[in-house]
Amino acid sequence: MAVKKPVKYKFPATLGACLSRLAALQKQAELLDAKSMPVTAEASALREHLLGTFKKDELQGAKGAGLSLAIVKSTVPTMEDFKVFLKFAMKKGNEDLLQNSVNTPAWRERVAEGIHVPGVGTYDRVTLRVTKSDGK
């Protein structure tokens, strides 16, 4: 199987030209999204309809028109009592039940109050926020 080479783009030389190109690309993407939205909505509604049909007819799957459908059931947990869960998860051997992430808003509140949260480091994530403006 051949490996596809990454696409090489030629970008405008100036910042202003780059912004103009980005604005044009965003507008083009918005138009494409608007065109695909009705199709996506209908496909989603049809999937829900098929799930309902499968349940009524007690079907587990179907094939046709080049597609194969199957009902896939999986059991997922829901939190009913966090304190009881946390007490269990904190016991030796159960730590794997906890995810390794920090609740960012709660962390920021503590930092704003001058509270040091042990075991938590920081880094500066740099992103590009692009918004529409009135100017040219």
XYZ file of N, CA, C and O in Angstrom:
544
model
N 0.844 -1.170 0.000
C 0.000 0.000 0.000
C 0.895 1.241 0.000
O 1.790 1.378 0.807
N 0.628 2.151 -0.898
C 1.444 3.351 -1.048
C 1.115 4.358 0.049
O -0.038 4.554 0.408
N 2.140 4.974 0.567
C 1.963 6.003 1.589
C 1.804 7.349 0.894
O 2.621 7.709 0.047
N 0.736 8.058 1.255
C 0.501 9.367 0.648
C 1.466 10.386 1.230
O 1.697 10.430 2.435
N 2.036 11.197 0.344
C 2.910 12.274 0.790
C 2.050 13.424 1.295
O 0.987 13.696 0.745
N 2.508 14.093 2.354
C 1.733 15.239 2.832
C 1.662 16.329 1.772
O 2.602 16.528 1.014
N 0.534 17.014 1.746
C 0.324 18.092 0.782
C 1.226 19.264 1.157
O 1.310 19.649 2.317
N 1.901 19.813 0.187
C 2.733 21.002 0.397
C 1.929 22.215 -0.046
O 1.446 22.269 -1.172
N 1.758 23.148 0.849
C 1.013 24.360 0.537
C 1.984 25.509 0.301
O 3.026 25.590 0.931
N 1.598 26.397 -0.586
C 2.381 27.613 -0.805
C 1.582 28.754 -0.169
O 0.463 29.057 -0.579
N 2.174 29.349 0.861
C 1.493 30.396 1.599
C 1.912 31.765 1.095
O 3.045 31.946 0.632
N 1.013 32.749 1.220
C 1.372 34.119 0.833
C 2.566 34.623 1.653
O 2.795 34.171 2.775
N 3.283 35.563 1.105
C 4.514 36.052 1.721
C 4.279 37.006 2.885
O 5.057 37.039 3.826
N 3.183 37.775 2.852
C 2.974 38.783 3.888
C 1.886 38.346 4.865
O 1.022 37.528 4.537
N 1.928 38.932 6.055
C 0.925 38.637 7.070
C -0.465 39.030 6.587
O -1.434 38.275 6.741
N -0.578 40.189 5.961
C -1.871 40.645 5.450
C -2.443 39.687 4.414
O -3.628 39.374 4.429
N -1.590 39.215 3.524
C -2.042 38.275 2.501
C -2.435 36.933 3.134
O -3.393 36.290 2.696
N -1.701 36.522 4.173
C -2.056 35.285 4.879
C -3.422 35.414 5.537
O -4.239 34.497 5.484
N -3.679 36.582 6.155
C -4.987 36.808 6.783
C -6.108 36.797 5.751
O -7.176 36.236 5.984
N -5.863 37.402 4.597
C -6.866 37.408 3.525
C -7.156 35.987 3.061
O -8.313 35.617 2.854
N -6.111 35.202 2.899
C -6.289 33.812 2.455
C -7.029 33.001 3.514
O -7.917 32.208 3.187
N -6.683 33.206 4.790
C -7.363 32.493 5.876
C -8.836 32.870 5.925
O -9.705 32.006 6.099
N -9.152 34.146 5.743
C -10.549 34.595 5.737
C -11.313 33.934 4.600
O -12.451 33.476 4.773
N -10.694 33.851 3.424
C -11.346 33.221 2.275
C -11.570 31.729 2.534
O -12.637 31.190 2.206
N -10.586 31.070 3.139
C -10.729 29.643 3.447
C -11.829 29.403 4.474
O -12.611 28.453 4.352
N -11.904 30.267 5.484
C -12.947 30.124 6.493
C -14.333 30.323 5.885
O -15.267 29.593 6.201
N -14.456 31.298 5.002
C -15.741 31.549 4.346
C -16.139 30.336 3.500
O -17.294 29.900 3.507
N -15.163 29.784 2.786
C -15.410 28.605 1.961
C -15.838 27.422 2.834
O -16.782 26.696 2.505
N -15.180 27.238 3.983
C -15.526 26.148 4.896
C -16.935 26.337 5.459
O -17.698 25.374 5.582
N -17.300 27.590 5.788
C -18.638 27.876 6.296
C -19.702 27.537 5.260
O -20.753 26.990 5.586
N -19.445 27.870 4.003
C -20.391 27.556 2.933
C -20.547 26.048 2.772
O -21.658 25.542 2.606
N -19.433 25.324 2.825
C -19.490 23.867 2.712
C -20.231 23.252 3.890
O -21.033 22.326 3.721
N -19.978 23.772 5.113
C -20.686 23.289 6.295
C -22.183 23.523 6.163
O -22.986 22.656 6.498
N -22.561 24.712 5.678
C -23.974 25.041 5.523
C -24.642 24.102 4.520
O -25.784 23.696 4.711
N -23.916 23.764 3.449
C -24.471 22.846 2.453
C -24.602 21.436 3.000
O -25.542 20.721 2.672
N -23.653 21.008 3.846
C -23.676 19.631 4.340
C -24.573 19.454 5.563
O -24.937 18.329 5.902
N -24.956 20.561 6.222
C -25.738 20.466 7.447
C -27.054 19.699 7.255
O -27.363 18.817 8.062
N -27.863 19.973 6.224
C -29.107 19.213 6.054
C -28.848 17.720 5.838
O -29.589 16.880 6.339
N -27.795 17.396 5.119
C -27.461 15.991 4.861
C -27.046 15.323 6.165
O -27.492 14.207 6.480
N -26.217 15.982 6.943
C -25.764 15.439 8.223
C -26.936 15.249 9.175
O -27.029 14.229 9.860
N -27.839 16.225 9.222
C -29.013 16.140 10.100
C -29.912 14.983 9.694
O -30.402 14.235 10.543
N -30.132 14.819 8.389
C -30.979 13.717 7.922
C -30.325 12.371 8.214
O -30.991 11.420 8.638
N -29.012 12.272 8.011
C -28.300 11.019 8.289
C -28.401 10.676 9.770
O -28.618 9.514 10.146
N -28.281 11.661 10.638
C -28.389 11.442 12.078
C -29.794 10.976 12.452
O -29.965 10.038 13.235
N -30.807 11.633 11.886
C -32.195 11.250 12.150
C -32.471 9.835 11.641
O -33.175 9.052 12.289
N -31.906 9.502 10.488
C -32.098 8.165 9.929
C -31.443 7.099 10.804
O -31.994 6.024 11.011
N -30.277 7.413 11.365
C -29.626 6.466 12.283
C -30.516 6.201 13.508
O -30.663 5.069 13.944
N -31.095 7.280 14.062
C -32.006 7.129 15.200
C -33.219 6.286 14.814
O -33.663 5.432 15.577
N -33.757 6.532 13.635
C -34.891 5.761 13.141
C -34.523 4.279 13.016
O -35.292 3.402 13.418
N -33.341 4.008 12.453
C -32.897 2.627 12.305
C -32.730 1.943 13.662
O -33.117 0.776 13.825
N -32.177 2.666 14.641
C -32.044 2.089 15.977
C -33.413 1.721 16.546
O -33.591 0.645 17.114
N -34.379 2.613 16.386
C -35.730 2.334 16.856
C -36.357 1.153 16.134
O -37.019 0.317 16.743
N -36.130 1.078 14.835
C -36.666 -0.026 14.033
C -36.046 -1.345 14.465
O -36.735 -2.354 14.602
N -34.730 -1.337 14.679
C -34.049 -2.559 15.102
C -34.613 -3.044 16.430
O -34.844 -4.230 16.613
N -34.850 -2.120 17.378
C -35.357 -2.512 18.691
C -36.747 -3.125 18.576
O -37.038 -4.140 19.196
N -37.621 -2.513 17.770
C -38.986 -3.013 17.609
C -38.999 -4.386 16.953
O -39.758 -5.265 17.318
N -38.158 -4.569 15.952
C -38.138 -5.819 15.210
C -37.192 -6.854 15.802
O -37.059 -7.953 15.273
N -36.520 -6.485 16.911
C -35.546 -7.349 17.556
C -34.449 -7.802 16.597
O -33.953 -8.922 16.660
N -34.075 -6.922 15.685
C -32.988 -7.199 14.758
C -31.657 -6.843 15.413
O -31.586 -5.969 16.254
N -30.591 -7.524 14.998
C -29.257 -7.217 15.507
C -28.377 -6.585 14.443
O -27.298 -6.100 14.730
N -28.839 -6.638 13.172
C -28.046 -6.060 12.112
C -28.755 -6.186 10.780
O -29.805 -6.808 10.666
N -28.152 -5.603 9.756
C -28.709 -5.665 8.408
C -27.605 -5.367 7.408
O -26.614 -4.708 7.733
N -27.794 -5.871 6.182
C -26.854 -5.593 5.098
C -27.632 -5.167 3.875
O -28.708 -5.672 3.606
N -27.048 -4.244 3.115
C -27.671 -3.814 1.883
C -27.074 -2.503 1.407
O -26.513 -1.742 2.195
N -27.188 -2.265 0.123
C -26.712 -1.030 -0.503
C -25.247 -0.752 -0.181
O -24.830 0.391 -0.028
N -24.478 -1.812 -0.030
C -23.053 -1.649 0.242
C -22.730 -1.298 1.683
O -21.591 -0.950 1.989
N -23.726 -1.381 2.556
C -23.518 -1.078 3.969
C -23.832 -2.294 4.819
O -24.630 -3.136 4.442
N -23.206 -2.353 5.959
C -23.482 -3.382 6.941
C -23.745 -2.688 8.263
O -22.911 -1.907 8.731
N -24.917 -2.896 8.836
C -25.286 -2.264 10.097
C -25.320 -3.318 11.190
O -25.731 -4.443 10.955
N -24.910 -2.931 12.370
C -24.957 -3.839 13.508
C -25.272 -3.042 14.763
O -24.778 -1.930 14.935
N -26.093 -3.620 15.617
C -26.356 -3.015 16.909
C -25.173 -3.366 17.801
O -24.823 -4.522 17.952
N -24.539 -2.354 18.367
C -23.402 -2.566 19.250
C -23.788 -2.040 20.619
O -24.107 -0.861 20.772
N -23.792 -2.925 21.604
C -24.130 -2.531 22.965
C -22.875 -2.609 23.817
O -22.110 -3.560 23.713
N -22.668 -1.586 24.623
C -21.555 -1.618 25.564
C -22.007 -0.966 26.864
O -22.770 0.002 26.856
N -21.579 -1.520 27.957
C -21.932 -0.998 29.262
C -20.930 0.087 29.637
O -19.725 -0.128 29.546
N -21.443 1.250 29.991
C -20.591 2.371 30.381
C -20.992 2.836 31.776
O -22.160 2.770 32.148
N -20.030 3.309 32.565
C -20.351 3.729 33.927
C -20.970 5.124 33.974
O -20.714 5.950 33.103
N -21.795 5.354 34.974
C -22.303 6.687 35.273
C -22.081 6.930 36.764
O -22.189 6.015 37.577
N -21.743 8.146 37.101
C -21.450 8.485 38.496
C -22.750 8.668 39.251
O -23.561 9.524 38.905
N -22.959 7.862 40.278
C -24.158 7.980 41.099
C -23.850 8.608 42.454
O -24.665 9.352 42.989
N -22.698 8.284 43.033
C -22.302 8.847 44.322
C -20.786 9.036 44.298
O -20.035 8.087 44.536
N -20.342 10.257 44.007
C -18.912 10.522 43.830
C -18.111 10.214 45.094
O -17.016 9.659 45.019
N -18.632 10.574 46.257
C -17.887 10.338 47.498
C -17.654 8.847 47.737
O -16.558 8.436 48.125
N -18.664 8.042 47.522
C -18.523 6.582 47.694
C -17.526 6.043 46.667
O -16.647 5.229 46.987
N -17.635 6.525 45.416
C -16.706 6.091 44.375
C -15.276 6.471 44.732
O -14.355 5.663 44.636
N -15.057 7.725 45.138
C -13.713 8.203 45.441
C -13.093 7.419 46.594
O -11.910 7.075 46.543
N -13.881 7.104 47.594
C -13.376 6.307 48.726
C -12.865 4.956 48.230
O -11.805 4.497 48.634
N -13.607 4.339 47.328
C -13.194 3.055 46.761
C -11.977 3.217 45.856
O -11.017 2.443 45.927
N -11.982 4.246 45.006
C -10.903 4.453 44.042
C -9.584 4.797 44.718
O -8.515 4.513 44.171
N -9.637 5.386 45.909
C -8.416 5.775 46.616
C -7.738 4.592 47.309
O -6.601 4.710 47.746
N -8.412 3.465 47.384
C -7.805 2.284 48.006
C -6.713 1.737 47.099
O -6.802 1.816 45.871
N -5.690 1.178 47.704
C -4.559 0.623 46.964
C -5.054 -0.400 45.942
O -5.846 -1.279 46.257
N -4.576 -0.240 44.718
C -4.952 -1.148 43.639
C -6.123 -0.662 42.800
O -6.425 -1.236 41.763
N -6.790 0.390 43.248
C -7.941 0.907 42.503
C -7.664 2.258 41.850
O -8.565 2.867 41.284
N -6.425 2.728 41.928
C -6.083 4.052 41.404
C -6.337 4.172 39.906
O -6.539 5.266 39.391
N -6.331 3.057 39.202
C -6.536 3.099 37.756
C -7.939 3.559 37.375
O -8.199 3.898 36.223
N -8.846 3.615 38.327
C -10.196 4.110 38.057
C -10.231 5.627 37.894
O -11.189 6.178 37.360
N -9.176 6.291 38.360
C -9.124 7.743 38.286
C -8.361 8.177 37.048
O -7.354 7.590 36.682
N -8.827 9.242 36.400
C -8.137 9.784 35.233
C -7.043 10.733 35.681
O -7.151 11.363 36.735
N -6.012 10.844 34.873
C -4.892 11.723 35.194
C -5.070 13.098 34.570
O -4.370 13.470 33.644
N -6.026 13.850 35.056
C -6.206 15.208 34.564
C -6.691 16.088 35.710
O -7.195 15.596 36.713
N -6.517 17.363 35.549
C -6.911 18.329 36.560
C -8.097 19.116 36.026
O -8.118 19.509 34.855
N -9.077 19.367 36.866
C -10.204 20.203 36.491
C -9.686 21.640 36.418
O -9.425 22.279 37.442
N -9.500 22.136 35.200
C -8.849 23.432 34.989
C -9.571 24.586 35.681
O -8.926 25.396 36.354
N -10.904 24.741 35.550
C -11.554 25.866 36.235
C -11.361 25.816 37.761
O -11.107 26.841 38.391
N -11.457 24.623 38.366
C -11.276 24.499 39.815
C -9.832 24.831 40.195
O -9.583 25.502 41.210
N -8.873 24.387 39.387
C -7.468 24.698 39.633
C -7.236 26.214 39.560
O -6.569 26.781 40.410
N -7.796 26.857 38.525
C -7.620 28.309 38.366
C -8.202 29.076 39.552
O -7.646 30.085 39.987
N -9.341 28.612 40.074
C -9.946 29.271 41.239
C -8.994 29.221 42.425
O -8.798 30.221 43.118
N -8.390 28.062 42.671
C -7.472 27.922 43.796
C -6.231 28.793 43.608
O -5.770 29.428 44.545
N -5.696 28.812 42.386
C -4.526 29.636 42.108
C -4.865 31.106 42.332
O -4.077 31.853 42.910
N -6.043 31.530 41.895
C -6.467 32.921 42.095
C -6.587 33.264 43.577
O -6.377 34.401 43.974
N -6.908 32.255 44.393
C -7.021 32.456 45.843
C -5.666 32.320 46.532
O -5.580 32.405 47.755
N -4.608 32.070 45.757
C -3.267 31.944 46.317
C -2.972 30.572 46.896
O -2.024 30.412 47.651
N -3.776 29.585 46.551
C -3.583 28.226 47.064
C -2.725 27.434 46.085
O -3.023 27.371 44.891
N -1.652 26.817 46.605
C -0.795 25.963 45.787
C -1.409 24.570 45.728
O -1.767 24.005 46.760
N -1.560 24.027 44.527
C -2.091 22.682 44.356
C -0.904 21.747 44.138
O -0.264 21.801 43.089
N -0.575 20.910 45.120
C 0.602 20.056 45.002
C 0.463 19.034 43.873
O -0.627 18.542 43.590
N 1.598 18.743 43.242
C 1.625 17.727 42.197
C 1.158 18.206 40.838
O 1.033 17.424 39.912
N 0.889 19.487 40.724
C 0.395 20.033 39.458
C 1.385 21.059 38.938
O 1.747 21.998 39.634
N 1.842 20.867 37.710
C 2.712 21.834 37.059
C 1.917 22.628 36.046
O 0.711 22.427 35.883
N 2.583 23.530 35.372
C 1.917 24.330 34.351
C 2.792 24.431 33.117
O 3.999 24.184 33.168
N 2.176 24.752 32.018
C 2.885 25.105 30.790
C 2.015 26.111 30.061
O 0.806 26.191 30.304
N 2.614 26.884 29.209
C 1.872 27.868 28.434
C 1.526 27.286 27.076
O 2.411 27.031 26.262
N 0.244 27.025 26.873
C -0.226 26.523 25.583
C -0.443 27.725 24.675
O -1.106 28.685 25.059
N 0.117 27.677 23.508
C -0.007 28.775 22.554
C -0.933 28.323 21.430
O -0.695 27.300 20.788
N -2.014 29.066 21.250
C -2.960 28.762 20.176
C -3.200 30.033 19.372
O -2.831 31.130 19.800
N -3.848 29.870 18.253
C -4.198 31.011 17.416
C -5.711 31.149 17.426
O -6.418 30.234 17.004
N -6.193 32.245 17.958
C -7.634 32.490 17.954
C -7.938 33.369 16.759
O -7.341 34.435 16.580
N -8.870 32.920 15.949
C -9.242 33.672 14.748
C -10.703 34.057 14.881
O -11.562 33.194 15.037
N -10.971 35.355 14.859
C -12.354 35.839 14.940
C -12.581 36.858 13.834
O -11.647 37.469 13.333
N -13.830 37.032 13.492
C -14.168 38.039 12.495
C -14.072 39.416 13.119
O -14.394 39.607 14.278
N -13.631 40.373 12.340
C -13.566 41.750 12.810
C -14.219 42.661 11.786
O -14.408 42.292 10.628
N -14.560 43.863 12.221
C -15.210 44.816 11.319
C -14.231 45.423 10.330
O -14.595 45.816 9.229
N -12.960 45.526 10.723
C -11.950 46.148 9.856
C -11.560 45.236 8.718
O -11.887 44.069 8.662
N -10.814 45.810 7.776
C -10.388 45.033 6.617
C -9.079 44.367 6.880
O -8.207 44.777 7.516
